[in-house]
Amino acid sequence: MSLAHGRTYLAIPGPSVIPDAVLQAMHRAAPNIYEGALPDLVDGMIPELKAVARTNGKVAIYIANGHGAWEAALSNTVAPGDKVLVCANGRFGHGWAEMADCLGIETEVMDFGRQSPVDPDRVAERLRADTAHEIKAVLVVHVDTSSSVRSEIAPVRAALDDAGHPALLMVDCIASLGCDRFEMDAWGADLMVTGSQKGLMVPPGLSFVFFNDRAAEARARLPRVSRYWDWSPRSDPEAFYQYFGGTAPTHHLYGLRASLDLIGGEGLEAIWRRHATLARAIWAAAERWGEDGPMRLNIADPAQRSHAVTALRLGAPLGSKLREWTDRQTGVVLGIGLGMSEPDDPKGTGFFRFGHMGHVNAHMVLGLLGTVEAGLKALSIPHAPGGVAAAAEVVAEASMAAEQPDWQDTAAE
Ligand SMILES: *Cc1c(COP(=O)(O)O)cnc(C)c1O
């Protein structure tokens, strides 16, 4: 018997759940790409995108996934033969380093393992030793989606400043933007990359590189940048087609418009609070289950955990078994353990992940946790009971702690 028929929940950390408003906005005939409503639509979105990134810098939009933004960021700032320092604490840090390596950039990886954030002291020490200033950029992943660790960005800026080091600070916010608080200008990031299909709730296919004047100066010093990746015409277009280096991604842009309306309607601070509360509900459930049995959150310290994705360990092969069960029996698809191989488990089948980014609310999270609790029971995986109840308590307390709960406003209207 399967209980999976009905609306499914793709609870993987990207692509995330696409709001109906975004899907409906995309369901239409193609517009004129030369003049009229579409160019106006994009001009109007640029300031809103920068507001979500908390920057007064510029943005270049690419018809690409996050990997494209990685390549664009490097192509506009670092020449082949130059050196970058990549802080890695999961699959995506290593992935960005591989991208740099393939561009002919000398790539030094500072590995923080898969359970710890970036240690700014280690970065500072390395930068102080680089008296010749050979390192042109420091690359940090704000939230590494494979390990679900979140690193502080401002202390890395401080490490650069204290060392008097001119390297650019480049941050991957592909998993975190629109979920975890991120302040590009206030935290001193020179460049930030993100994609459309996670916190921005749009299908995969758009990515964004935000950059400040320091990064633009690095671009100006390069002898050449490939025509397609060059961010100069994209961020300062004299003609609409220059935004996209060709035909605009018409339908993604309608989707993005709808997504920015949702973000503007809720408010970025409220969005960050929602993600934080729902993440705490998930942690409460996982911690309760783990009181008796193998369930463990990959990141021990709550202050170092993402609010958008949670990596958990059950031990091989139980992570995969649980994923199969929730998919077949309940209509919930959990994320795989990505880059989490262990000596006796090369495929990382001991791990699984919850994606809780973007268009996700309390009932979805409580439903998600309920299906997992049922799966633990059905598969006879030892666990302490009461995980869902612990999560419900977090949700209830958050609503009681709010001075004027949102739902009271709604009820009064
Ligand atoms: C998803 C993700 C990427 C890769 O994005 P793609 O769109 O799959 O290319 C890179 N970094 C982080 C942190 C991510 O979460």
XYZ file of N, CA and C in Angstrom, residues 50-223:
522
model
N 18.930 43.799 -5.598
C 20.027 44.323 -4.777
C 19.579 44.479 -3.327
N 18.299 44.785 -3.132
C 17.783 44.904 -1.764
C 17.794 43.538 -1.072
N 17.463 42.482 -1.808
C 17.479 41.141 -1.213
C 18.923 40.762 -0.837
N 19.885 41.209 -1.666
C 21.295 40.915 -1.387
C 21.896 41.899 -0.391
N 21.139 42.920 -0.026
C 21.616 43.962 0.886
C 22.882 44.621 0.359
N 22.812 45.078 -0.888
C 23.976 45.737 -1.463
C 23.571 46.927 -2.315
N 24.443 47.901 -2.357
C 24.312 49.024 -3.286
C 25.202 48.821 -4.507
N 25.811 47.649 -4.596
C 26.686 47.359 -5.731
C 25.874 47.064 -6.981
N 26.482 46.310 -7.871
C 25.824 45.995 -9.131
C 25.470 44.517 -9.183
N 24.617 44.170 -10.155
C 24.286 42.762 -10.339
C 24.328 42.426 -11.821
N 24.897 41.270 -12.125
C 24.841 40.699 -13.475
C 24.025 39.421 -13.394
N 23.117 39.255 -14.377
C 22.234 38.077 -14.385
C 22.688 37.141 -15.496
N 22.792 35.870 -15.177
C 23.218 34.866 -16.156
C 22.125 33.828 -16.354
N 22.000 33.350 -17.607
C 21.087 32.240 -17.887
C 21.900 30.975 -17.629
N 21.948 30.607 -16.380
C 22.841 29.525 -15.950
C 22.411 29.083 -14.558
N 22.901 27.936 -14.147
C 22.685 27.534 -12.762
C 23.807 28.106 -11.891
N 23.888 27.655 -10.670
C 24.879 28.215 -9.758
C 26.306 28.009 -10.226
N 26.540 26.887 -10.888
C 27.893 26.645 -11.398
C 28.303 27.742 -12.384
N 27.337 28.230 -13.164
C 27.623 29.330 -14.084
C 28.017 30.590 -13.326
N 27.332 30.870 -12.239
C 27.678 32.050 -11.438
C 29.067 31.903 -10.826
N 29.412 30.695 -10.399
C 30.775 30.443 -9.894
C 31.806 30.837 -10.956
N 31.557 30.333 -12.185
C 32.530 30.589 -13.246
C 32.550 32.074 -13.614
N 31.377 32.687 -13.656
C 31.305 34.117 -13.977
C 32.076 34.935 -12.941
N 31.881 34.607 -11.676
C 32.536 35.367 -10.599
C 34.052 35.309 -10.758
N 34.568 34.114 -10.998
C 36.023 33.955 -11.128
C 36.523 34.589 -12.421
N 35.772 34.412 -13.502
C 36.224 34.892 -14.810
C 36.376 36.412 -14.841
N 35.601 37.104 -14.008
C 35.633 38.563 -14.011
C 36.613 39.158 -13.003
N 37.267 38.303 -12.222
C 38.071 38.872 -11.143
C 39.492 38.321 -11.063
N 39.687 37.085 -11.527
C 40.973 36.420 -11.303
C 41.523 35.913 -12.636
N 42.765 36.226 -12.913
C 43.381 35.780 -14.173
C 43.963 34.381 -14.004
N 44.017 33.603 -15.098
C 44.702 32.313 -15.036
C 46.130 32.524 -14.510
N 46.569 31.646 -13.634
C 47.894 31.796 -13.051
C 47.885 32.537 -11.728
N 46.851 33.341 -11.495
C 46.706 33.994 -10.191
C 46.232 32.969 -9.161
N 46.280 33.390 -7.913
C 45.971 32.431 -6.848
C 44.717 32.837 -6.070
N 43.912 31.834 -5.691
C 42.796 32.083 -4.773
C 42.894 31.125 -3.581
N 42.336 31.583 -2.467
C 42.251 30.749 -1.269
C 40.787 30.354 -1.104
N 40.504 29.049 -1.141
C 39.120 28.584 -1.038
C 38.912 27.945 0.332
N 37.981 28.501 1.088
C 37.630 27.925 2.387
C 36.536 26.894 2.141
N 36.811 25.638 2.446
C 35.841 24.582 2.129
C 35.373 23.892 3.399
N 34.057 23.717 3.498
C 33.532 22.868 4.572
C 32.338 22.063 4.072
N 32.525 21.524 2.891
C 31.509 20.668 2.305
C 31.732 20.576 0.807
N 30.866 19.864 0.144
C 31.012 19.569 -1.289
C 31.104 20.845 -2.137
N 30.359 21.884 -1.752
C 30.275 23.044 -2.631
C 31.517 23.918 -2.570
N 32.157 23.990 -1.413
C 33.435 24.689 -1.349
C 34.452 24.012 -2.259
N 34.500 22.683 -2.186
C 35.431 21.952 -3.056
C 35.039 22.113 -4.523
N 33.741 22.174 -4.783
C 33.276 22.346 -6.162
C 33.711 23.682 -6.754
N 33.616 24.738 -5.947
C 34.031 26.067 -6.433
C 35.550 26.067 -6.677
N 36.278 25.368 -5.806
C 37.730 25.263 -5.980
C 38.060 24.523 -7.278
N 37.317 23.445 -7.567
C 37.558 22.711 -8.818
C 37.288 23.597 -10.016
N 36.254 24.428 -9.907
C 35.942 25.371 -10.990
C 37.124 26.313 -11.227
N 37.678 26.840 -10.141
C 38.828 27.750 -10.260
C 40.013 27.020 -10.888
N 40.246 25.819 -10.420
C 41.353 25.025 -10.928
C 41.229 24.830 -12.446
N 40.017 24.534 -12.905
C 39.800 24.295 -14.339
C 39.943 25.574 -15.158
N 39.869 26.723 -14.513
C 40.076 27.992 -15.217
C 41.561 28.371 -15.239
N 42.407 27.489 -14.740
C 43.834 27.769 -14.744
C 44.269 28.655 -13.592
N 43.410 28.783 -12.603
C 43.726 29.594 -11.427
C 44.424 28.700 -10.405
N 45.468 29.221 -9.798
C 46.145 28.445 -8.761
C 45.249 28.423 -7.530
N 44.894 27.233 -7.085
C 43.827 27.108 -6.093
C 44.359 26.463 -4.819
N 44.292 27.212 -3.741
C 44.701 26.662 -2.441
C 43.446 26.435 -1.615
N 43.223 25.188 -1.221
C 42.025 24.866 -0.448
C 42.378 24.800 1.033
N 41.663 25.563 1.832
C 41.781 25.459 3.286
C 40.568 24.661 3.747
N 40.808 23.446 4.187
C 39.702 22.522 4.464
C 39.321 22.571 5.941
N 38.056 22.857 6.214
C 37.580 22.906 7.594
C 36.751 21.668 7.943
N 36.848 20.629 7.104
C 36.073 19.413 7.366
C 34.621 19.588 6.948
N 33.756 18.712 7.464
C 32.348 18.758 7.058
C 31.424 19.058 8.232
N 32.023 19.473 9.345
C 31.178 19.723 10.520
C 31.501 21.033 11.215
N 32.350 21.849 10.583
C 32.762 23.099 11.240
C 32.690 24.258 10.266
N 32.357 25.447 10.780
C 32.370 26.632 9.923
C 33.809 27.068 9.639
N 33.918 28.068 8.776
C 35.226 28.650 8.486
C 35.767 29.280 9.770
N 37.031 29.011 10.075
C 37.681 29.600 11.250
C 38.457 30.839 10.781
N 37.953 32.030 11.126
C 38.591 33.251 10.615
C 40.033 33.413 11.093
N 40.376 32.818 12.238
C 41.758 32.933 12.736
C 42.730 32.220 11.796
N 42.306 31.050 11.315
C 43.174 30.318 10.367
C 43.328 31.110 9.067
N 42.242 31.738 8.633
C 42.306 32.548 7.408
C 43.251 33.729 7.633
N 43.132 34.373 8.799
C 43.968 35.545 9.107
C 45.443 35.156 9.111
N 45.724 34.004 9.720
C 47.112 33.549 9.802
C 47.696 33.343 8.395
N 46.896 32.719 7.534
C 47.355 32.456 6.164
C 47.583 33.772 5.407
N 46.679 34.710 5.603
C 46.784 35.983 4.878
C 47.987 36.786 5.360
N 48.262 36.735 6.652
C 49.434 37.455 7.176
C 50.723 36.882 6.603
N 50.696 35.565 6.353
C 51.897 34.931 5.790
C 52.083 35.284 4.310
N 51.008 35.739 3.679
C 51.063 36.052 2.243
C 51.493 37.511 2.054
N 52.740 37.783 2.442
C 53.194 39.184 2.422
C 53.309 39.724 1.001
N 53.499 38.832 0.023
C 53.596 39.280 -1.372
C 52.213 39.513 -1.995
N 51.174 39.231 -1.229
C 49.795 39.403 -1.712
C 49.556 38.636 -3.008
N 49.973 37.374 -2.974
C 49.735 36.509 -4.136
C 48.282 36.062 -4.217
N 47.639 35.970 -3.069
C 46.228 35.538 -3.050
C 45.367 36.704 -3.528
N 44.619 36.464 -4.611
C 43.812 37.540 -5.194
C 42.381 37.542 -4.666
N 41.929 36.395 -4.186
C 40.556 36.335 -3.666
C 40.441 35.227 -2.627
N 39.585 35.478 -1.632
C 39.232 34.459 -0.641
C 37.787 34.057 -0.931
N 37.571 32.769 -1.154
C 36.243 32.260 -1.503
C 35.639 31.542 -0.299
N 34.423 31.933 0.062
C 33.748 31.317 1.201
C 32.331 30.934 0.781
N 31.884 29.767 1.221
C 30.493 29.358 0.997
C 29.723 29.681 2.279
N 28.734 30.576 2.159
C 28.001 31.014 3.360
C 27.334 29.824 4.040
N 26.527 29.090 3.262
C 25.936 27.843 3.756
C 26.342 26.747 2.792
N 27.126 25.787 3.252
C 27.424 24.656 2.380
C 26.279 23.659 2.488
N 25.597 23.486 1.381
C 24.353 22.728 1.336
C 24.563 21.249 1.614
N 25.784 20.754 1.424
C 26.017 19.328 1.666
C 26.136 19.033 3.160
N 26.830 19.899 3.873
C 27.045 19.660 5.309
C 26.042 20.425 6.172
N 25.403 21.421 5.593
C 24.465 22.356 6.238
C 25.135 23.246 7.284
N 26.429 23.435 7.152
C 27.133 24.343 8.067
C 27.023 25.771 7.527
N 26.860 26.715 8.453
C 26.820 28.129 8.085
C 28.020 28.848 8.690
N 28.744 29.593 7.848
C 29.921 30.317 8.317
C 29.609 31.797 8.455
N 30.255 32.432 9.425
C 30.113 33.884 9.598
C 30.981 34.573 8.550
N 30.444 35.597 7.934
C 31.166 36.281 6.868
C 31.934 37.501 7.397
N 31.327 38.263 8.291
C 31.994 39.479 8.783
C 33.367 39.188 9.400
N 33.539 38.111 10.178
C 34.875 37.831 10.732
C 35.921 37.516 9.659
N 35.495 36.980 8.526
C 36.459 36.738 7.447
C 36.891 38.081 6.855
N 35.931 39.008 6.715
C 36.279 40.375 6.288
C 37.295 40.988 7.259
N 37.026 40.802 8.561
C 37.927 41.361 9.573
C 39.314 40.748 9.452
N 39.362 39.456 9.131
C 40.661 38.782 8.968
C 41.438 39.429 7.824
N 40.757 39.717 6.723
C 41.406 40.381 5.588
C 41.897 41.768 5.990
N 41.033 42.504 6.669
C 41.372 43.885 7.031
C 42.517 43.920 8.038
N 42.439 43.025 9.037
C 43.486 43.024 10.068
C 44.846 42.684 9.468
N 44.824 41.818 8.443
C 46.084 41.441 7.796
C 46.514 42.505 6.787
N 45.669 43.505 6.581
C 45.969 44.524 5.574
C 46.084 43.910 4.191
N 45.266 42.884 3.955
C 45.380 42.119 2.712
C 44.347 42.588 1.687
N 44.782 42.827 0.448
C 43.847 43.385 -0.547
C 42.974 42.371 -1.286
N 43.062 41.083 -0.960
C 42.283 40.081 -1.707
C 40.794 40.401 -1.643
N 40.079 40.006 -2.676
C 38.628 40.156 -2.685
C 37.999 39.076 -1.812
N 36.882 39.415 -1.177
C 36.109 38.421 -0.434
C 34.890 38.045 -1.284
N 34.852 36.783 -1.732
C 33.778 36.325 -2.622
C 32.961 35.255 -1.897
N 31.649 35.417 -1.879
C 30.798 34.550 -1.062
C 29.748 33.849 -1.927
N 29.596 32.557 -1.711
C 28.549 31.753 -2.339
C 27.334 31.745 -1.414
N 26.264 32.434 -1.864
C 25.008 32.441 -1.102
C 23.920 31.701 -1.871
N 24.311 30.707 -2.637
C 23.323 30.020 -3.479
C 22.260 29.338 -2.606
N 22.679 28.778 -1.484
C 21.707 28.098 -0.618
C 21.098 29.026 0.417
N 21.722 30.158 0.676
C 21.307 30.942 1.842
C 20.501 32.183 1.519
N 20.645 32.731 0.299
C 19.980 34.012 0.051
C 18.459 33.855 0.114
N 17.838 34.741 0.868
C 16.396 34.654 1.048
C 15.998 33.621 2.086
N 16.958 33.131 2.847
C 16.676 32.139 3.899
C 17.397 32.541 5.192
N 18.719 32.542 5.130
C 19.536 32.974 6.268
C 19.886 34.444 6.083
N 19.995 35.176 7.191
C 20.400 36.575 7.086
C 21.723 36.692 6.344
N 21.759 37.573 5.377
C 23.012 37.872 4.689
C 23.023 39.354 4.366
N 24.114 40.041 4.705
C 24.238 41.485 4.532
C 25.499 41.748 3.723
N 25.355 41.799 2.412
C 26.550 41.874 1.567
C 27.420 43.083 1.896
N 26.848 44.266 1.936
C 27.671 45.470 2.154
C 28.123 45.571 3.611
N 27.208 45.377 4.529
C 27.550 45.555 5.947
C 28.591 44.525 6.396
N 28.567 43.352 5.819
C 29.526 42.316 6.220
C 30.805 42.369 5.397
N 30.835 43.221 4.400
C 32.082 43.445 3.670
C 32.406 42.431 2.603
N 31.398 41.790 2.028
C 31.660 40.910 0.872
C 31.838 41.793 -0.359
N 32.840 41.473 -1.172
C 33.051 42.224 -2.406
C 32.226 41.658 -3.549
N 31.879 40.415 -3.426
C 31.168 39.726 -4.507
C 30.324 38.630 -3.876
N 29.150 38.397 -4.467
C 28.292 37.326 -3.955
C 27.592 36.659 -5.141
N 27.528 35.348 -5.115
C 26.811 34.622 -6.163
C 25.587 33.928 -5.577
N 24.514 33.892 -6.374
C 23.363 33.089 -5.962
C 22.646 32.563 -7.198
N 21.673 31.697 -6.958
C 20.907 31.088 -8.049
C 19.422 31.286 -7.825
N 18.622 30.946 -8.845
C 17.184 31.223 -8.766
C 16.399 30.152 -8.018
N 16.962 28.942 -7.899
C 16.110 27.799 -7.555
C 16.140 27.394 -6.101
N 16.620 28.268 -5.238
C 16.624 27.892 -3.816
C 15.777 28.908 -3.060
N 16.387 29.829 -2.319
C 15.563 30.792 -1.587
C 14.727 31.696 -2.485
N 15.115 31.854 -3.734
C 14.358 32.728 -4.636
C 13.153 32.022 -5.279
N 13.026 30.711 -5.096
C 11.762 30.001 -5.391
C 11.380 29.957 -6.864
N 12.337 30.160 -7.753
C 12.109 30.157 -9.204
C 12.774 28.888 -9.745
N 12.313 28.330 -10.857
C 13.005 27.133 -11.374
C 14.487 27.405 -11.636
N 15.316 26.363 -11.634
C 16.730 26.546 -11.951
C 16.891 27.134 -13.347
N 17.915 27.944 -13.533
C 18.153 28.506 -14.863
C 18.586 29.952 -14.856
N 18.462 30.625 -13.698
C 19.005 31.980 -13.586
C 20.025 31.978 -12.465
N 21.108 32.729 -12.654
C 21.998 32.962 -11.521
C 22.474 34.398 -11.558
N 23.025 34.825 -10.441
C 23.276 36.245 -10.215
C 24.660 36.430 -9.604
N 25.382 37.420 -10.102
C 26.641 37.808 -9.468
C 26.504 39.267 -9.045
N 26.533 39.506 -7.762
C 26.507 40.856 -7.204
C 27.954 41.256 -6.923
N 28.303 42.505 -7.239
C 29.702 42.895 -7.003
C 29.799 44.384 -6.699
N 30.841 44.731 -5.940
C 31.033 46.130 -5.557
C 32.139 46.761 -6.412
N 32.515 47.997 -6.074
C 33.507 48.726 -6.869
C 34.868 48.036 -6.846
N 35.250 47.455 -5.697
C 36.561 46.789 -5.616
C 36.622 45.619 -6.604
N 35.528 44.868 -6.675
C 35.492 43.754 -7.619
C 35.490 44.274 -9.053
N 34.796 45.385 -9.278
C 34.771 45.977 -10.624
C 36.173 46.437 -11.022
N 36.951 46.924 -10.048
C 38.341 47.326 -10.349
C 39.173 46.107 -10.749
N 38.943 44.992 -10.085
C 39.664 43.763 -10.456
C 39.304 43.369 -11.884
N 38.031 43.497 -12.230
C 37.595 43.211 -13.613
C 38.324 44.129 -14.595
N 38.449 45.401 -14.236
C 39.052 46.372 -15.153
C 40.533 46.070 -15.386
N 41.168 45.424 -14.409
C 42.600 45.116 -14.551
C 42.858 43.898 -15.431
N 41.828 43.080 -15.684
C 42.041 41.863 -16.487
C 42.199 42.233 -17.966
N 43.127 41.576 -18.642
C 43.313 41.883 -20.063
C 42.097 41.512 -20.907
